[in-house]
């Protein structure tokens, strides 16, 4: 009887049912679009962060900055060249390898971090910069003074000569070849040759970024000389997005030797056992590993600027509030329309109650009809939401993101220590182009279904409450 009466009422009042369902569908569709766009923003920000410190890294540990005036004095590069008689006209070159930021941790810190509760893996790395000066000294030519005076009057005039030197700079990252699942190298793919082997902890091998290899004319199998040490290029790596974290990747022990930092690292890359425990792990490391600064991906995400940051703020702020307001309005309208429909059916419900229907049965009948309206609205809303998410993915403009930027200038030195350097500082001055997508998850679909049911229950509650208050005698005296 319930379903028979339900089908008859839906056919008979299909226009009113469509109005109620359409209102709910609009609110549900907006929620789906906003939720999917927000998920797309988070995914885009994830791509930006992965381009800086690699896949799988939840946080990094660096040395706590020393207060001004304390700590070791900053070392500055010093170049020494032979300017003697035999060096005239000969090309001279010198490399100086410096730890970026001049702040390092003991390598034992990696094991100390790995022992903390909630840490799945911890890997150390060393960020360094190579300053290369190359050029020659030229002897000047001594000529007799010209008659009539001038600078060389009464003597000789030296013309020409001097020094002509060029300065080149590139970054080096020392990676733990026995644990390559974390660190900046994971943000690039090997497009030629191979990556490091686990046994090459002290081998004279290198992986070179594709852009740097093209600039320097390097290929797999060729030699790269760093500070007088020759390394065989075994692989060419291409960054998945944006710029690479480093120009040259070396085994950690080799990078430590070049930078005169044996037994030291600049960064510890950490993966948590559970993404929900990141804040807990951060607190444990900060408490149990003194003298360190822990930076999570969420901390770094807060420093991303550009149109991606603006769009993300709109999606999370204005978009969510707009969807809540529209959804609330849709629920209210559905409840009012259902209540108004009950008012037009006073004589009908009065007759049913006179025939023996109890108030609870009348209420359940009205609530059932409203629930079906909500489910119809859910189906329409899911369809419209999926179409909207597809349109965002297909036609949305490319957004830009500038890691470590922002007006405040307070971006954390995520991988290079307090004094700068590392993947963040390398990429901070370069904007990354990110294609926005709007993925729809099963969780979002489930939320839409829940909202549809809730909308139907809200509307049915209003209408059922009014129907339950009707008295048969009063209802039969009214004309529909």
Tab-separated table of C-alpha atoms in Angstrom, residues 195-444:
chain	number	residue	atom	x	y	z
A	195	UNK	CA	70.508	5.447	-11.531
A	196	UNK	CA	72.985	4.574	-8.786
A	197	UNK	CA	73.515	1.019	-7.646
A	198	UNK	CA	73.335	0.215	-3.937
A	199	UNK	CA	76.983	-0.872	-3.916
A	200	UNK	CA	78.231	2.445	-5.364
A	201	UNK	CA	78.488	4.200	-1.995
A	202	UNK	CA	82.041	5.402	-2.761
A	203	UNK	CA	82.139	5.016	-6.545
A	204	UNK	CA	83.229	7.805	-8.871
A	205	UNK	CA	79.868	7.956	-10.656
A	206	UNK	CA	77.317	10.721	-11.194
A	207	UNK	CA	73.757	11.265	-12.379
A	208	UNK	CA	73.319	14.596	-14.158
A	209	UNK	CA	70.161	16.622	-14.671
A	210	UNK	CA	69.146	16.749	-18.330
A	211	UNK	CA	69.190	20.565	-18.502
A	212	UNK	CA	72.683	20.756	-17.013
A	213	UNK	CA	73.887	17.910	-19.235
A	214	UNK	CA	72.644	19.747	-22.317
A	215	UNK	CA	74.272	22.990	-21.206
A	216	UNK	CA	77.630	21.310	-20.542
A	217	UNK	CA	77.457	18.857	-23.459
A	218	UNK	CA	77.527	15.792	-21.212
A	219	UNK	CA	76.248	12.330	-22.120
A	220	UNK	CA	76.144	8.923	-20.478
A	221	UNK	CA	79.635	7.438	-20.286
A	222	UNK	CA	81.457	10.766	-20.396
A	223	UNK	CA	83.556	12.248	-17.596
A	224	UNK	CA	82.548	15.099	-15.308
A	225	UNK	CA	85.343	16.707	-13.299
A	226	UNK	CA	84.483	18.282	-9.954
A	227	UNK	CA	87.297	19.877	-7.940
A	228	UNK	CA	89.895	17.772	-9.679
A	229	UNK	CA	88.030	14.453	-9.303
A	230	UNK	CA	86.662	12.759	-12.409
A	231	UNK	CA	83.236	11.109	-12.250
A	232	UNK	CA	81.658	8.907	-14.900
A	233	UNK	CA	78.154	9.989	-15.897
A	234	UNK	CA	76.004	6.857	-15.532
A	235	UNK	CA	72.587	8.465	-15.967
A	236	UNK	CA	70.656	11.493	-17.156
A	237	UNK	CA	67.678	12.553	-14.996
A	238	UNK	CA	64.759	14.726	-16.099
A	239	UNK	CA	62.605	16.517	-13.539
A	240	UNK	CA	58.940	15.489	-13.540
A	241	UNK	CA	57.871	19.138	-13.206
A	242	UNK	CA	59.651	22.445	-12.917
A	243	UNK	CA	63.381	22.596	-12.335
A	244	UNK	CA	65.460	19.764	-10.945
A	245	UNK	CA	66.461	19.823	-7.277
A	246	UNK	CA	70.156	19.703	-8.250
A	247	UNK	CA	72.342	19.802	-11.356
A	248	UNK	CA	74.557	16.880	-10.361
A	249	UNK	CA	73.817	13.925	-8.084
A	250	UNK	CA	76.715	12.085	-6.435
A	251	UNK	CA	76.985	9.294	-3.868
A	252	UNK	CA	76.734	10.832	-0.398
A	253	UNK	CA	80.270	9.850	0.641
A	254	UNK	CA	81.726	11.497	-2.469
A	255	UNK	CA	79.779	14.726	-1.924
A	256	UNK	CA	80.929	14.815	1.703
A	257	UNK	CA	84.554	14.443	0.625
A	258	UNK	CA	84.306	17.187	-1.977
A	259	UNK	CA	82.637	19.613	0.427
A	260	UNK	CA	85.005	18.753	3.300
A	261	UNK	CA	81.997	17.561	5.323
A	262	UNK	CA	82.763	13.932	6.118
A	263	UNK	CA	80.216	12.426	8.462
A	264	UNK	CA	77.856	15.377	7.960
A	265	UNK	CA	74.503	15.904	6.236
A	266	UNK	CA	72.455	19.012	5.567
A	267	UNK	CA	69.030	17.384	5.480
A	268	UNK	CA	67.240	14.326	6.827
A	269	UNK	CA	64.258	13.318	4.695
A	270	UNK	CA	61.529	11.576	6.706
A	271	UNK	CA	58.554	9.416	5.765
A	272	UNK	CA	55.907	8.814	8.437
A	273	UNK	CA	54.166	5.484	8.996
A	274	UNK	CA	50.794	7.211	8.723
A	275	UNK	CA	49.921	10.541	7.141
A	276	UNK	CA	47.590	11.213	10.071
A	277	UNK	CA	50.535	11.123	12.482
A	278	UNK	CA	52.740	13.721	10.791
A	279	UNK	CA	52.178	16.394	13.433
A	280	UNK	CA	52.794	13.846	16.189
A	281	UNK	CA	56.053	12.708	14.566
A	282	UNK	CA	57.137	16.315	14.096
A	283	UNK	CA	56.650	16.965	17.789
A	284	UNK	CA	58.551	13.815	18.783
A	285	UNK	CA	61.552	14.710	16.616
A	286	UNK	CA	61.585	18.289	17.849
A	287	UNK	CA	61.555	17.087	21.458
A	288	UNK	CA	63.971	14.152	21.206
A	289	UNK	CA	66.462	15.416	18.619
A	290	UNK	CA	67.690	18.763	19.958
A	291	UNK	CA	69.232	21.421	17.771
A	292	UNK	CA	67.058	20.635	14.767
A	293	UNK	CA	64.251	22.262	12.822
A	294	UNK	CA	61.448	20.042	11.502
A	295	UNK	CA	59.508	21.232	8.464
A	296	UNK	CA	56.474	19.348	7.158
A	297	UNK	CA	54.970	19.483	3.708
A	298	UNK	CA	52.053	21.448	5.178
A	299	UNK	CA	54.491	24.086	6.426
A	300	UNK	CA	55.976	24.412	2.971
A	301	UNK	CA	52.564	24.429	1.269
A	302	UNK	CA	51.730	27.573	3.234
A	303	UNK	CA	54.587	29.373	1.456
A	304	UNK	CA	53.423	28.584	-2.100
A	305	UNK	CA	52.333	31.768	-3.854
A	306	UNK	CA	51.019	32.568	-7.320
A	307	UNK	CA	47.660	31.941	-8.994
A	308	UNK	CA	47.579	28.388	-7.590
A	309	UNK	CA	47.630	29.764	-4.048
A	310	UNK	CA	44.952	32.340	-4.902
A	311	UNK	CA	42.691	29.759	-6.521
A	312	UNK	CA	43.224	27.360	-3.624
A	313	UNK	CA	42.221	30.060	-1.157
A	314	UNK	CA	39.061	30.807	-3.128
A	315	UNK	CA	38.136	27.129	-3.379
A	316	UNK	CA	38.662	26.476	0.317
A	317	UNK	CA	37.192	29.752	1.534
A	318	UNK	CA	34.594	31.326	-0.733
A	319	UNK	CA	33.734	28.073	-2.532
A	320	UNK	CA	33.029	26.065	0.605
A	321	UNK	CA	30.990	28.802	2.223
A	322	UNK	CA	29.040	29.311	-0.996
A	323	UNK	CA	28.267	25.607	-1.245
A	324	UNK	CA	27.129	25.532	2.403
A	325	UNK	CA	24.820	28.518	1.879
A	326	UNK	CA	23.341	27.108	-1.347
A	327	UNK	CA	22.881	23.673	0.212
A	328	UNK	CA	21.198	25.157	3.280
A	329	UNK	CA	18.913	27.217	1.055
A	330	UNK	CA	18.072	24.118	-1.010
A	331	UNK	CA	17.166	22.183	2.146
A	332	UNK	CA	14.997	25.046	3.390
A	333	UNK	CA	13.210	25.431	0.048
A	334	UNK	CA	12.629	21.680	-0.184
A	335	UNK	CA	11.144	21.665	3.328
A	336	UNK	CA	8.906	24.650	2.610
A	337	UNK	CA	7.683	23.231	-0.716
A	338	UNK	CA	6.923	19.893	0.884
A	339	UNK	CA	5.095	21.615	3.732
A	340	UNK	CA	3.120	23.687	1.208
A	341	UNK	CA	2.239	20.542	-0.722
A	342	UNK	CA	0.893	19.003	2.492
A	343	UNK	CA	-1.231	22.112	2.961
A	344	UNK	CA	-2.830	21.529	-0.447
A	345	UNK	CA	-3.571	17.917	0.485
A	346	UNK	CA	-5.423	18.645	3.723
A	347	UNK	CA	-8.684	17.038	2.587
A	348	UNK	CA	-6.863	13.990	1.232
A	349	UNK	CA	-5.030	13.331	4.504
A	350	UNK	CA	-8.174	14.057	6.490
A	351	UNK	CA	-10.044	11.422	4.521
A	352	UNK	CA	-7.218	8.896	5.053
A	353	UNK	CA	-7.254	9.549	8.800
A	354	UNK	CA	-11.032	9.180	8.839
A	355	UNK	CA	-10.589	5.786	7.140
A	356	UNK	CA	-8.281	4.665	9.926
A	357	UNK	CA	-4.793	5.907	9.029
A	358	UNK	CA	-2.909	6.919	12.145
A	359	UNK	CA	-0.905	10.125	12.300
A	360	UNK	CA	2.348	8.166	12.227
A	361	UNK	CA	1.361	6.446	8.990
A	362	UNK	CA	0.500	9.750	7.359
A	363	UNK	CA	3.826	11.173	8.531
A	364	UNK	CA	5.750	8.189	7.144
A	365	UNK	CA	3.955	8.513	3.803
A	366	UNK	CA	4.899	12.184	3.468
A	367	UNK	CA	8.457	11.508	4.619
A	368	UNK	CA	8.774	8.651	2.119
A	369	UNK	CA	7.697	10.890	-0.744
A	370	UNK	CA	10.163	13.586	0.348
A	371	UNK	CA	12.953	11.004	0.626
A	372	UNK	CA	12.326	9.888	-2.951
A	373	UNK	CA	12.450	13.537	-4.019
A	374	UNK	CA	15.816	13.806	-2.280
A	375	UNK	CA	17.160	10.689	-3.988
A	376	UNK	CA	16.034	11.993	-7.363
A	377	UNK	CA	17.758	15.271	-6.546
A	378	UNK	CA	20.868	13.297	-5.554
A	379	UNK	CA	20.985	11.520	-8.895
A	380	UNK	CA	20.543	14.788	-10.780
A	381	UNK	CA	23.072	16.534	-8.531
A	382	UNK	CA	25.702	13.824	-8.957
A	383	UNK	CA	25.283	13.978	-12.722
A	384	UNK	CA	25.565	17.764	-12.767
A	385	UNK	CA	28.511	17.683	-10.347
A	386	UNK	CA	30.413	15.151	-12.458
A	387	UNK	CA	29.779	17.282	-15.539
A	388	UNK	CA	31.035	20.373	-13.712
A	389	UNK	CA	34.182	18.571	-12.504
A	390	UNK	CA	34.860	17.352	-16.042
A	391	UNK	CA	34.463	20.898	-17.372
A	392	UNK	CA	36.954	22.219	-14.799
A	393	UNK	CA	39.499	19.573	-15.807
A	394	UNK	CA	38.948	20.092	-19.535
A	395	UNK	CA	38.788	23.890	-19.743
A	396	UNK	CA	40.509	25.306	-16.656
A	397	UNK	CA	43.539	27.557	-17.256
A	398	UNK	CA	47.042	26.556	-16.227
A	399	UNK	CA	47.954	27.918	-12.812
A	400	UNK	CA	51.348	29.099	-11.639
A	401	UNK	CA	53.017	28.392	-8.320
A	402	UNK	CA	56.132	29.910	-6.806
A	403	UNK	CA	57.520	27.708	-4.015
A	404	UNK	CA	58.964	29.452	-1.017
A	405	UNK	CA	57.616	32.790	-2.140
A	406	UNK	CA	55.130	35.058	-0.558
A	407	UNK	CA	55.263	38.576	0.620
A	408	UNK	CA	56.494	37.680	4.008
A	409	UNK	CA	59.727	36.266	2.785
A	410	UNK	CA	59.657	33.827	5.647
A	411	UNK	CA	59.685	30.594	3.709
A	412	UNK	CA	61.330	27.736	5.496
A	413	UNK	CA	64.655	26.572	4.179
A	414	UNK	CA	63.203	23.140	3.555
A	415	UNK	CA	66.314	21.367	2.418
A	416	UNK	CA	69.243	23.640	2.633
A	417	UNK	CA	69.707	24.728	6.202
A	418	UNK	CA	69.310	28.099	7.746
A	419	UNK	CA	71.618	29.930	5.441
A	420	UNK	CA	69.897	29.043	2.220
A	421	UNK	CA	70.407	26.556	-0.494
A	422	UNK	CA	68.831	23.247	-1.291
A	423	UNK	CA	65.874	22.417	-3.477
A	424	UNK	CA	63.588	25.113	-2.097
A	425	UNK	CA	66.006	27.981	-2.563
A	426	UNK	CA	66.909	26.685	-6.007
A	427	UNK	CA	63.287	26.676	-7.121
A	428	UNK	CA	62.012	29.643	-5.131
A	429	UNK	CA	62.737	32.167	-7.863
A	430	UNK	CA	61.130	30.103	-10.605
A	431	UNK	CA	57.398	29.754	-11.165
A	432	UNK	CA	55.995	26.320	-11.964
A	433	UNK	CA	53.058	25.814	-14.322
A	434	UNK	CA	50.469	23.389	-12.965
A	435	UNK	CA	47.473	22.029	-14.904
A	436	UNK	CA	44.436	22.072	-12.607
A	437	UNK	CA	42.298	18.936	-12.405
A	438	UNK	CA	39.099	18.235	-10.462
A	439	UNK	CA	39.160	14.567	-9.422
A	440	UNK	CA	35.910	13.163	-7.975
A	441	UNK	CA	36.454	10.494	-5.344
A	442	UNK	CA	34.096	7.827	-4.060
A	443	UNK	CA	34.052	9.742	-0.787
A	444	UNK	CA	32.610	12.750	-2.616
